[in-house]
Tab-separated table of C-alpha atoms and ligand atoms in Angstrom:
chain	number	residue	atom	x	y	z
A	140	MET	CA	-17.021	93.390	-18.921
A	141	SER	CA	-14.237	92.067	-16.748
A	142	VAL	CA	-15.006	94.784	-14.160
A	143	LEU	CA	-18.613	93.614	-14.095
A	144	TRP	CA	-17.474	90.033	-13.459
A	145	LEU	CA	-15.189	91.222	-10.690
A	146	VAL	CA	-18.047	93.120	-9.029
A	147	LEU	CA	-20.276	90.061	-9.355
A	148	ALA	CA	-17.643	87.749	-7.908
A	149	LEU	CA	-16.975	90.116	-5.021
A	150	SER	CA	-20.631	90.521	-4.185
A	151	CYS	CA	-21.047	86.732	-4.196
A	152	LEU	CA	-18.150	86.516	-1.771
A	153	VAL	CA	-19.672	89.162	0.497
A	154	LEU	CA	-23.041	87.437	0.314
A	155	GLN	CA	-21.428	84.128	1.259
A	156	GLN	CA	-19.714	85.724	4.219
A	157	VAL	CA	-22.933	87.330	5.388
A	158	GLN	CA	-24.705	84.018	5.091
A	159	SER	CA	-22.183	81.709	6.689
A	160	ASN	CA	-22.533	80.913	10.350
A	161	LYS	CA	-20.813	78.901	13.038
A	162	TYR	CA	-22.472	75.665	11.944
A	163	GLU	CA	-21.539	75.967	8.253
A	164	GLY	CA	-20.555	72.509	7.014
A	165	TYR	CA	-21.371	70.700	10.262
A	166	LYS	CA	-22.973	67.342	9.561
A	167	ILE	CA	-25.253	65.207	11.694
A	168	TYR	CA	-24.801	61.457	11.518
A	169	GLU	CA	-27.300	58.905	12.704
A	170	LEU	CA	-25.928	55.632	14.065
A	171	PRO	CA	-27.889	52.483	14.899
A	172	LYS	CA	-29.213	51.909	18.420
A	173	ALA	CA	-26.718	50.936	21.125
A	174	LYS	CA	-27.612	47.240	20.787
A	175	ALA	CA	-26.351	47.249	17.213
A	176	ARG	CA	-23.034	48.942	18.073
A	177	SER	CA	-19.982	47.240	19.503
A	178	ALA	CA	-18.652	48.171	22.941
A	179	VAL	CA	-15.307	49.008	21.327
A	180	LEU	CA	-16.937	51.491	18.970
A	181	ASP	CA	-18.935	53.046	21.813
A	182	GLN	CA	-15.728	53.548	23.771
A	183	ALA	CA	-14.133	55.217	20.757
A	184	LEU	CA	-17.206	57.445	20.339
A	185	ALA	CA	-17.083	58.384	24.027
A	186	VAL	CA	-13.446	59.483	23.624
A	187	LEU	CA	-14.264	61.501	20.512
A	188	SER	CA	-17.214	63.220	22.142
A	189	MET	CA	-14.949	64.576	24.884
A	190	ASN	CA	-13.660	66.905	22.156
A	191	ASP	CA	-16.709	69.077	22.596
A	192	THR	CA	-15.663	71.802	20.185
A	193	HIS	CA	-15.774	69.265	17.335
A	194	TYR	CA	-18.336	66.709	18.427
A	195	GLU	CA	-21.717	66.940	20.028
A	196	VAL	CA	-23.698	63.840	20.902
A	197	PHE	CA	-27.329	64.895	20.401
A	198	SER	CA	-28.835	61.615	21.514
A	199	SER	CA	-27.810	58.204	22.650
A	200	GLY	CA	-29.616	55.876	25.037
A	201	SER	CA	-31.963	53.332	23.551
A	202	GLN	CA	-32.780	55.438	20.475
A	203	PRO	CA	-30.488	55.667	17.428
A	204	ALA	CA	-27.553	57.955	18.253
A	205	ARG	CA	-27.217	61.340	16.593
A	206	ILE	CA	-23.853	63.039	16.550
A	207	MET	CA	-23.038	66.482	15.132
A	208	VAL	CA	-19.506	66.678	13.750
A	209	HIS	CA	-17.325	69.684	12.878
A	210	PRO	CA	-16.185	69.777	9.208
A	211	GLU	CA	-12.537	69.214	10.181
A	212	GLU	CA	-13.349	65.957	11.961
A	213	GLN	CA	-15.755	64.374	9.486
A	214	LEU	CA	-13.128	62.330	7.650
A	215	ASN	CA	-11.769	60.886	10.904
A	216	PHE	CA	-15.251	60.135	12.122
A	217	VAL	CA	-16.360	58.329	8.978
A	218	GLN	CA	-13.144	56.303	8.930
A	219	LEU	CA	-13.881	55.172	12.483
A	220	LEU	CA	-17.402	54.081	11.559
A	221	ASP	CA	-16.222	52.341	8.392
A	222	GLY	CA	-13.499	50.585	10.378
A	223	HIS	CA	-16.254	49.035	12.488
A	224	SER	CA	-18.405	48.270	9.411
A	225	LEU	CA	-21.220	50.285	10.952
A	226	ASN	CA	-24.194	51.355	8.868
A	227	TYR	CA	-24.798	55.029	9.379
A	228	ARG	CA	-26.517	57.788	7.494
A	229	VAL	CA	-25.956	61.495	7.118
A	230	LEU	CA	-29.088	63.013	8.590
A	231	ASN	CA	-28.108	66.592	7.842
A	232	SER	CA	-25.336	67.550	5.440
A	233	ASN	CA	-25.079	71.212	6.490
A	234	VAL	CA	-26.494	72.284	9.836
A	235	GLY	CA	-25.590	75.931	9.098
A	236	ARG	CA	-27.827	75.953	6.034
A	237	THR	CA	-30.741	74.386	7.938
A	238	LEU	CA	-30.492	76.983	10.708
A	239	ARG	CA	-30.191	79.840	8.197
A	240	ARG	CA	-33.403	78.746	6.463
A	241	GLN	CA	-35.212	78.325	9.764
A	242	PHE	CA	-34.228	81.799	10.957
A	243	ALA	CA	-35.402	83.329	7.684
A	244	THR	CA	-38.741	81.521	8.013
A	245	ASP	CA	-39.105	82.490	11.671
A	246	ARG	CA	-38.524	86.170	10.820
A	247	LYS	CA	-41.265	86.059	8.192
A	248	LEU	CA	-43.663	84.291	10.541
A	249	ARG	CA	-43.063	86.847	13.300
A	250	ASN	CA	-44.184	89.601	10.938
A	251	LYS	CA	-47.095	87.594	9.583
A	252	PHE	CA	-48.399	86.441	12.975
A	253	PRO	CA	-47.711	89.203	15.524
A	254	TYR	CA	-49.065	88.706	19.027
A	255	ARG	CA	-52.101	90.971	19.197
A	256	GLY	CA	-52.410	91.036	22.968
A	257	ASN	CA	-55.712	89.209	22.883
A	258	GLY	CA	-54.874	86.123	24.963
A	259	ARG	CA	-54.478	83.949	21.864
A	260	LEU	CA	-51.186	82.426	20.743
A	261	GLY	CA	-51.478	80.083	17.793
A	262	THR	CA	-49.268	77.240	16.668
A	263	GLU	CA	-47.918	79.086	13.621
A	264	ARG	CA	-44.589	80.069	15.126
A	265	PHE	CA	-42.316	80.109	18.176
A	266	TYR	CA	-42.775	82.919	20.717
A	267	SER	CA	-40.345	84.949	22.797
A	268	HIS	CA	-40.288	84.768	26.583
A	269	GLY	CA	-41.749	88.276	26.719
A	270	GLU	CA	-44.639	87.303	24.461
A	271	ILE	CA	-45.406	84.211	26.548
A	272	ASN	CA	-45.395	86.278	29.765
A	273	GLN	CA	-47.688	88.857	28.165
A	274	TYR	CA	-49.973	86.076	26.906
A	275	ILE	CA	-50.551	84.598	30.362
A	276	GLU	CA	-51.113	88.077	31.819
A	277	ASP	CA	-53.724	88.725	29.125
A	278	LEU	CA	-55.425	85.398	29.833
A	279	ALA	CA	-55.630	86.278	33.540
A	280	GLN	CA	-57.192	89.635	32.700
A	281	GLU	CA	-59.699	87.970	30.425
A	282	GLN	CA	-60.638	85.183	32.856
A	283	PRO	CA	-59.984	86.593	36.337
A	284	ARG	CA	-61.910	83.777	38.054
A	285	ARG	CA	-60.016	80.990	36.331
A	286	VAL	CA	-56.493	82.134	35.526
A	287	PHE	CA	-53.955	83.514	38.000
A	288	VAL	CA	-50.464	84.768	37.218
A	289	LYS	CA	-47.763	85.005	39.838
A	290	THR	CA	-44.186	86.258	39.556
A	291	VAL	CA	-42.150	83.530	41.228
A	292	GLY	CA	-38.627	84.800	40.670
A	293	ARG	CA	-36.095	86.365	38.370
A	294	SER	CA	-33.520	84.802	36.088
A	295	TYR	CA	-29.834	85.736	36.314
A	296	GLU	CA	-30.393	88.451	33.682
A	297	ARG	CA	-33.371	89.675	35.730
A	298	ARG	CA	-36.144	88.374	33.478
A	299	LEU	CA	-39.417	87.857	35.311
A	300	MET	CA	-40.337	84.225	35.819
A	301	LYS	CA	-44.111	83.873	35.996
A	302	THR	CA	-46.360	80.919	36.677
A	303	VAL	CA	-49.913	80.611	35.470
A	304	THR	CA	-52.400	78.723	37.639
A	305	ILE	CA	-55.432	77.411	35.780
A	306	THR	CA	-58.627	76.388	37.577
A	307	ASN	CA	-62.195	75.662	36.516
A	308	GLY	CA	-63.368	78.784	38.346
A	309	ASP	CA	-65.542	77.067	40.953
A	310	GLY	CA	-63.617	78.856	43.705
A	311	ARG	CA	-62.844	75.667	45.645
A	312	ARG	CA	-59.477	75.782	47.332
A	313	ASN	CA	-56.984	73.060	48.236
A	314	LYS	CA	-57.452	70.963	45.169
A	315	ASN	CA	-54.729	68.574	44.045
A	316	VAL	CA	-52.062	70.056	41.802
A	317	ILE	CA	-50.369	69.153	38.553
A	318	LEU	CA	-47.141	71.140	38.141
A	319	VAL	CA	-45.740	71.561	34.633
A	320	ASP	CA	-42.687	73.389	33.345
A	321	GLY	CA	-40.926	73.877	30.022
A	322	GLY	CA	-37.873	75.541	28.575
A	323	PHE	CA	-35.218	74.167	30.928
A	324	HIS	CA	-32.830	73.780	28.014
A	325	ALA	CA	-32.596	76.877	25.872
A	326	ARG	CA	-32.548	75.300	22.427
A	327	GLU	CA	-35.542	73.009	23.009
A	328	TRP	CA	-38.052	75.506	21.629
A	329	ILE	CA	-40.753	72.912	21.090
A	330	SER	CA	-41.041	72.647	24.884
A	331	PRO	CA	-42.371	76.178	25.604
A	332	ALA	CA	-44.458	75.872	22.407
A	333	THR	CA	-46.101	72.767	23.866
A	334	VAL	CA	-46.662	74.478	27.206
A	335	VAL	CA	-48.406	77.368	25.430
A	336	TYR	CA	-50.713	74.905	23.685
A	337	LEU	CA	-51.412	73.096	26.970
A	338	ILE	CA	-52.372	76.408	28.595
A	339	ASP	CA	-54.638	77.234	25.671
A	340	GLU	CA	-56.400	73.858	25.876
A	341	LEU	CA	-56.962	74.073	29.636
A	342	VAL	CA	-58.205	77.660	29.515
A	343	ASN	CA	-60.112	77.858	26.250
A	344	ASN	CA	-61.380	74.311	25.884
A	345	LEU	CA	-62.897	73.744	29.317
A	346	SER	CA	-65.770	71.619	28.031
A	347	GLU	CA	-63.392	68.945	26.661
A	348	ASN	CA	-61.039	69.097	29.640
A	349	ALA	CA	-63.478	69.636	32.521
A	350	ASP	CA	-62.475	66.364	34.205
A	351	LEU	CA	-58.849	67.525	34.349
A	352	LEU	CA	-59.870	70.631	36.312
A	353	LEU	CA	-62.651	69.316	38.557
A	354	ASP	CA	-60.497	68.374	41.560
A	355	TYR	CA	-57.163	69.538	40.208
A	356	ASP	CA	-55.482	72.888	39.597
A	357	TRP	CA	-52.655	73.207	37.096
A	358	VAL	CA	-49.618	75.322	37.925
A	359	ILE	CA	-47.425	75.999	34.914
A	360	LEU	CA	-44.041	77.715	34.447
A	361	PRO	CA	-43.654	78.032	30.664
A	362	VAL	CA	-39.943	78.958	30.461
A	363	VAL	CA	-37.570	77.887	33.241
A	364	ASN	CA	-34.467	79.252	31.501
A	365	PRO	CA	-35.577	82.529	29.881
A	366	ASP	CA	-32.040	83.943	29.488
A	367	GLY	CA	-30.904	80.913	27.529
A	368	TYR	CA	-34.150	80.788	25.547
A	369	GLU	CA	-33.804	84.422	24.472
A	370	TYR	CA	-30.115	83.879	23.676
A	371	THR	CA	-30.970	81.059	21.228
A	372	GLN	CA	-33.341	83.401	19.409
A	373	LEU	CA	-30.592	85.966	18.710
A	374	SER	CA	-28.880	84.281	15.768
A	375	GLU	CA	-28.019	81.053	13.994
A	376	ASP	CA	-24.719	80.978	15.911
A	377	THR	CA	-26.455	80.866	19.292
A	378	ARG	CA	-29.328	78.575	18.265
A	379	MET	CA	-27.822	75.436	19.815
A	380	TRP	CA	-27.219	76.949	23.285
A	381	ARG	CA	-28.451	74.697	26.113
A	382	LYS	CA	-27.464	76.207	29.466
A	383	THR	CA	-28.257	79.237	31.612
A	384	ARG	CA	-26.375	82.512	30.992
A	385	LYS	CA	-24.636	83.145	34.288
A	386	PRO	CA	-20.824	83.082	33.912
A	387	SER	CA	-19.523	79.733	35.152
A	388	SER	CA	-15.802	80.586	35.015
A	389	ALA	CA	-13.507	83.307	33.667
A	390	ASP	CA	-13.882	81.870	30.165
A	391	CYS	CA	-17.229	80.150	30.067
A	392	ILE	CA	-20.878	80.837	30.572
A	393	GLY	CA	-23.768	78.793	31.810
A	394	THR	CA	-24.759	75.824	33.915
A	395	ASP	CA	-27.043	72.995	32.943
A	396	PRO	CA	-30.097	73.891	35.048
A	397	ASN	CA	-31.249	70.281	34.890
A	398	ARG	CA	-28.110	69.061	36.645
A	399	ASN	CA	-28.241	71.769	39.323
A	400	PHE	CA	-30.828	70.385	41.763
A	401	ASP	CA	-29.830	69.451	45.282
A	402	PHE	CA	-30.575	65.747	45.210
A	403	HIS	CA	-27.581	63.488	44.604
A	404	TRP	CA	-26.136	66.587	42.957
A	405	ASN	CA	-23.193	65.933	40.611
A	406	GLU	CA	-23.182	62.218	41.322
A	407	GLY	CA	-23.177	61.220	37.667
A	408	GLY	CA	-24.108	62.314	34.159
A	409	ALA	CA	-22.955	65.861	34.819
A	410	SER	CA	-19.672	67.628	34.200
A	411	ASP	CA	-17.278	69.501	36.486
A	412	ASN	CA	-16.044	71.474	33.490
A	413	PRO	CA	-17.647	74.953	33.513
A	414	CYS	CA	-17.416	75.034	29.719
A	415	ALA	CA	-19.288	71.744	29.223
A	416	ASP	CA	-22.925	71.556	28.181
A	417	THR	CA	-23.820	69.430	31.200
A	418	TYR	CA	-21.933	71.499	33.796
A	419	ALA	CA	-23.554	70.817	37.175
A	420	GLY	CA	-22.747	74.268	38.578
A	421	SER	CA	-20.337	75.422	41.277
A	422	ASN	CA	-22.768	74.008	43.847
A	423	ALA	CA	-26.335	72.728	43.970
A	424	PHE	CA	-28.815	75.519	43.239
A	425	SER	CA	-26.081	77.875	42.047
A	426	GLU	CA	-28.605	78.940	39.368
A	427	PRO	CA	-31.494	81.169	40.407
A	428	GLU	CA	-33.715	79.488	37.811
A	429	ALA	CA	-33.272	76.040	39.419
A	430	GLN	CA	-33.940	77.598	42.821
A	431	VAL	CA	-37.238	79.005	41.520
A	432	VAL	CA	-38.344	75.561	40.309
A	433	SER	CA	-37.301	74.040	43.636
A	434	ASP	CA	-39.396	76.598	45.525
A	435	LEU	CA	-42.370	75.795	43.289
A	436	ILE	CA	-41.934	72.080	43.885
A	437	HIS	CA	-41.851	72.523	47.663
A	438	SER	CA	-44.741	74.949	47.793
A	439	HIS	CA	-46.960	72.464	45.901
A	440	ALA	CA	-45.555	69.158	47.170
A	441	ALA	CA	-48.291	68.599	49.788
A	442	ARG	CA	-51.043	68.646	47.160
A	443	GLY	CA	-48.929	67.875	44.109
A	444	LYS	CA	-49.727	64.602	42.353
A	445	MET	CA	-47.843	64.962	39.082
A	446	TYR	CA	-44.748	66.938	38.127
A	447	LEU	CA	-44.124	67.068	34.399
A	448	THR	CA	-41.117	68.737	32.772
A	449	LEU	CA	-41.005	69.021	28.986
A	450	HIS	CA	-37.754	68.592	27.080
A	451	SER	CA	-36.586	67.447	23.665
A	452	PHE	CA	-35.596	65.196	22.090
A	453	GLY	CA	-36.515	61.569	22.383
A	454	PRO	CA	-39.246	60.517	22.190
A	455	TYR	CA	-39.189	59.292	25.777
A	456	ILE	CA	-41.420	59.397	28.848
A	457	LEU	CA	-38.915	59.090	31.677
A	458	TYR	CA	-39.431	58.586	35.385
A	459	PRO	CA	-37.033	58.448	38.364
A	460	TRP	CA	-34.412	57.718	39.060
A	461	GLY	CA	-31.916	59.651	37.006
A	462	TRP	CA	-29.100	59.333	39.542
A	463	THR	CA	-29.094	55.530	39.813
A	464	SER	CA	-30.207	52.558	37.754
A	465	ASP	CA	-32.203	51.345	40.772
A	466	LEU	CA	-35.958	51.764	40.438
A	467	PRO	CA	-38.237	53.450	43.009
A	468	ASP	CA	-40.522	51.218	45.129
A	469	THR	CA	-43.536	52.751	43.395
A	470	VAL	CA	-42.292	52.100	39.884
A	471	ALA	CA	-45.556	50.302	39.016
A	472	ASP	CA	-47.524	53.533	39.605
A	473	LEU	CA	-45.091	55.587	37.542
A	474	HIS	CA	-45.150	53.054	34.743
A	475	GLU	CA	-48.938	52.804	34.739
A	476	VAL	CA	-49.352	56.562	34.235
A	477	ALA	CA	-46.573	56.719	31.619
A	478	GLN	CA	-48.206	53.807	29.808
A	479	ALA	CA	-51.468	55.773	29.575
A	480	GLY	CA	-49.583	58.564	27.768
A	481	PHE	CA	-47.767	56.083	25.563
A	482	ASP	CA	-50.995	54.290	24.549
A	483	ALA	CA	-52.858	57.518	23.810
A	484	ILE	CA	-50.107	58.933	21.591
A	485	LEU	CA	-49.585	55.666	19.752
A	486	ALA	CA	-53.316	55.385	19.041
A	487	ASP	CA	-53.536	59.039	17.963
A	488	THR	CA	-50.570	59.430	15.629
A	489	GLY	CA	-48.535	56.226	15.705
A	490	THR	CA	-45.552	57.895	17.390
A	491	PHE	CA	-43.760	55.323	19.505
A	492	TYR	CA	-42.428	56.704	22.806
A	493	GLU	CA	-40.000	54.718	24.921
A	494	ILE	CA	-40.951	54.605	28.589
A	495	GLY	CA	-38.783	53.744	31.562
A	496	SER	CA	-36.468	55.205	34.169
A	497	SER	CA	-34.148	58.019	33.054
A	498	THR	CA	-30.985	56.117	33.839
A	499	ASN	CA	-32.084	52.896	32.184
A	500	LYS	CA	-33.664	54.376	29.061
A	501	LEU	CA	-31.525	57.427	28.389
A	502	TYR	CA	-28.516	58.066	30.603
A	503	VAL	CA	-27.472	58.854	34.158
A	504	ALA	CA	-28.392	62.456	34.933
A	505	ALA	CA	-28.079	63.266	38.628
A	506	GLY	CA	-29.345	66.591	39.950
A	507	ALA	CA	-32.348	66.780	37.598
A	508	SER	CA	-35.705	68.300	38.495
A	509	ASP	CA	-37.774	65.117	38.063
A	510	ASP	CA	-35.808	63.200	40.713
A	511	TYR	CA	-36.021	66.264	42.959
A	512	ALA	CA	-39.816	66.599	42.661
A	513	PHE	CA	-40.351	62.882	43.169
A	514	ASN	CA	-38.201	62.909	46.290
A	515	ALA	CA	-40.041	66.019	47.529
A	516	GLY	CA	-43.372	64.184	47.483
A	517	PHE	CA	-44.889	64.192	43.981
A	518	PRO	CA	-45.960	60.542	43.497
A	519	ILE	CA	-45.754	60.922	39.725
A	520	SER	CA	-42.810	62.749	38.196
A	521	PHE	CA	-41.894	62.651	34.510
A	522	THR	CA	-39.505	64.113	32.031
A	523	MET	CA	-41.105	64.002	28.635
A	524	GLU	CA	-38.604	64.206	25.783
A	525	LEU	CA	-40.598	65.228	22.725
A	526	PRO	CA	-39.814	63.730	19.310
A	527	PRO	CA	-36.946	65.132	17.225
A	528	GLY	CA	-37.435	67.579	14.382
A	529	GLY	CA	-35.115	69.509	12.080
A	530	THR	CA	-31.587	68.563	13.079
A	531	GLY	CA	-32.975	67.172	16.351
A	532	PHE	CA	-33.517	69.975	18.826
A	533	ASP	CA	-35.019	72.347	16.297
A	534	PRO	CA	-38.272	71.210	14.739
A	535	PRO	CA	-39.262	73.857	12.176
A	536	ALA	CA	-42.228	76.116	12.828
A	537	SER	CA	-44.243	74.060	10.339
A	538	ALA	CA	-44.005	71.094	12.749
A	539	ILE	CA	-45.321	72.919	15.829
A	540	ASP	CA	-49.023	72.322	15.267
A	541	ARG	CA	-48.671	68.585	14.735
A	542	MET	CA	-46.205	68.090	17.599
A	543	VAL	CA	-47.980	70.089	20.293
A	544	LYS	CA	-51.334	68.465	19.540
A	545	GLU	CA	-49.795	65.001	19.676
A	546	THR	CA	-48.061	65.788	22.956
A	547	PHE	CA	-51.219	67.207	24.472
A	548	VAL	CA	-53.008	63.921	23.782
A	549	GLY	CA	-50.336	62.183	25.864
A	550	ILE	CA	-50.357	64.773	28.663
A	551	ALA	CA	-54.159	64.673	28.923
A	552	ALA	CA	-54.166	60.869	29.071
A	553	MET	CA	-51.529	60.862	31.829
A	554	ALA	CA	-53.409	63.543	33.754
A	555	ARG	CA	-56.654	61.516	33.475
A	556	LYS	CA	-54.876	58.504	34.911
A	557	VAL	CA	-53.483	60.658	37.739
A	558	VAL	CA	-56.927	62.108	38.495
A	559	GLN	CA	-58.300	58.563	38.693
A	560	LYS	CA	-55.438	57.168	40.810
A	561	TYR	CA	-55.184	60.088	43.233
A	562	PRO	CA	-58.672	61.416	44.001
A	563	LEU	CA	-59.020	64.514	46.138
A	564	ALA	CA	-58.621	63.543	49.792
B	721	ZN	ZN1	-33.627	69.146	27.801
């Protein structure tokens, strides 16, 4: 009997070891919006968050702050909050467990909903970079007059970066352009998922979206950072990766591709530390992925009317500038288009987006793609931070359908406003 108990105890131990991951015991705390926090507390939080092995600030800005804290630091952290009599709540009591469950679900869904190579990707699950590339190739084969795929570069790990151009098939050239990308930050899986849904709507639902394709072509890069995106799909331990995968120093890997653009590069909101999540890179455009997006921006700038880059999480619709709190001269145009997206989403689902300039609504982030595209000539340039899900950056697969449809309502409304404001010359 005692031997049986020993075997049982041992196998439980083994099972626990198999199951535990890097984020075991990590908690996520939600703090009130900045207005409700004291400056003293915010200074203390800023000091704590420099310890980036134990703290990660998931969100700040004008939304409630979310901070992920290592088990060893939780007591300290809570004492700090209590010392300032701050109301907080534990949003997630074990990030490791949440990720473990999500990975198990994702594995099941992959088997249940394989990509059948038929130009249809549903909203049941998240897809790999390879599947998304195959999907756009299949669409182009199916609709050779309307859908065009182009290889525009390679990532550091040599993955093919492909754009899909969607037209209404009337063969007219030199239309205006809306340029969209997703998957800058590896862990923000809902971004490529939304791009896939956008592609599906524009290609397969032409009757509803004909006005968006009459005088406009859409050029879309679904995954800007494919190496990082694939890395986050490897295991629970890598799920929270944000950066590219090119070594940044002897000890660390990756640069924040959205701090790597050559416009006021590294002038704020980025880090010089190669190990940090917001590392700006050794120089502007050190990352081949950022260079690819830059080339796309320049090659479409003459006809480009809106640049839209999809991130998570907010929800925010952000416009330039991200390098300064000053506002562009044409802020009224930017705000008008953002407002159209805001109104449409609010009416559709009740989700309340914040709209404003990146620096004023979220934080300083110099060297980002939206500032770069705006400066290069796109009159409308937005970063859309989709709503949080799961622990923040990781909405579960069950949330995809609802989130991508909601976001599409906003994108379509903004595009309609752009089409109206900037008719074909
Ligand atoms: Zn992002």
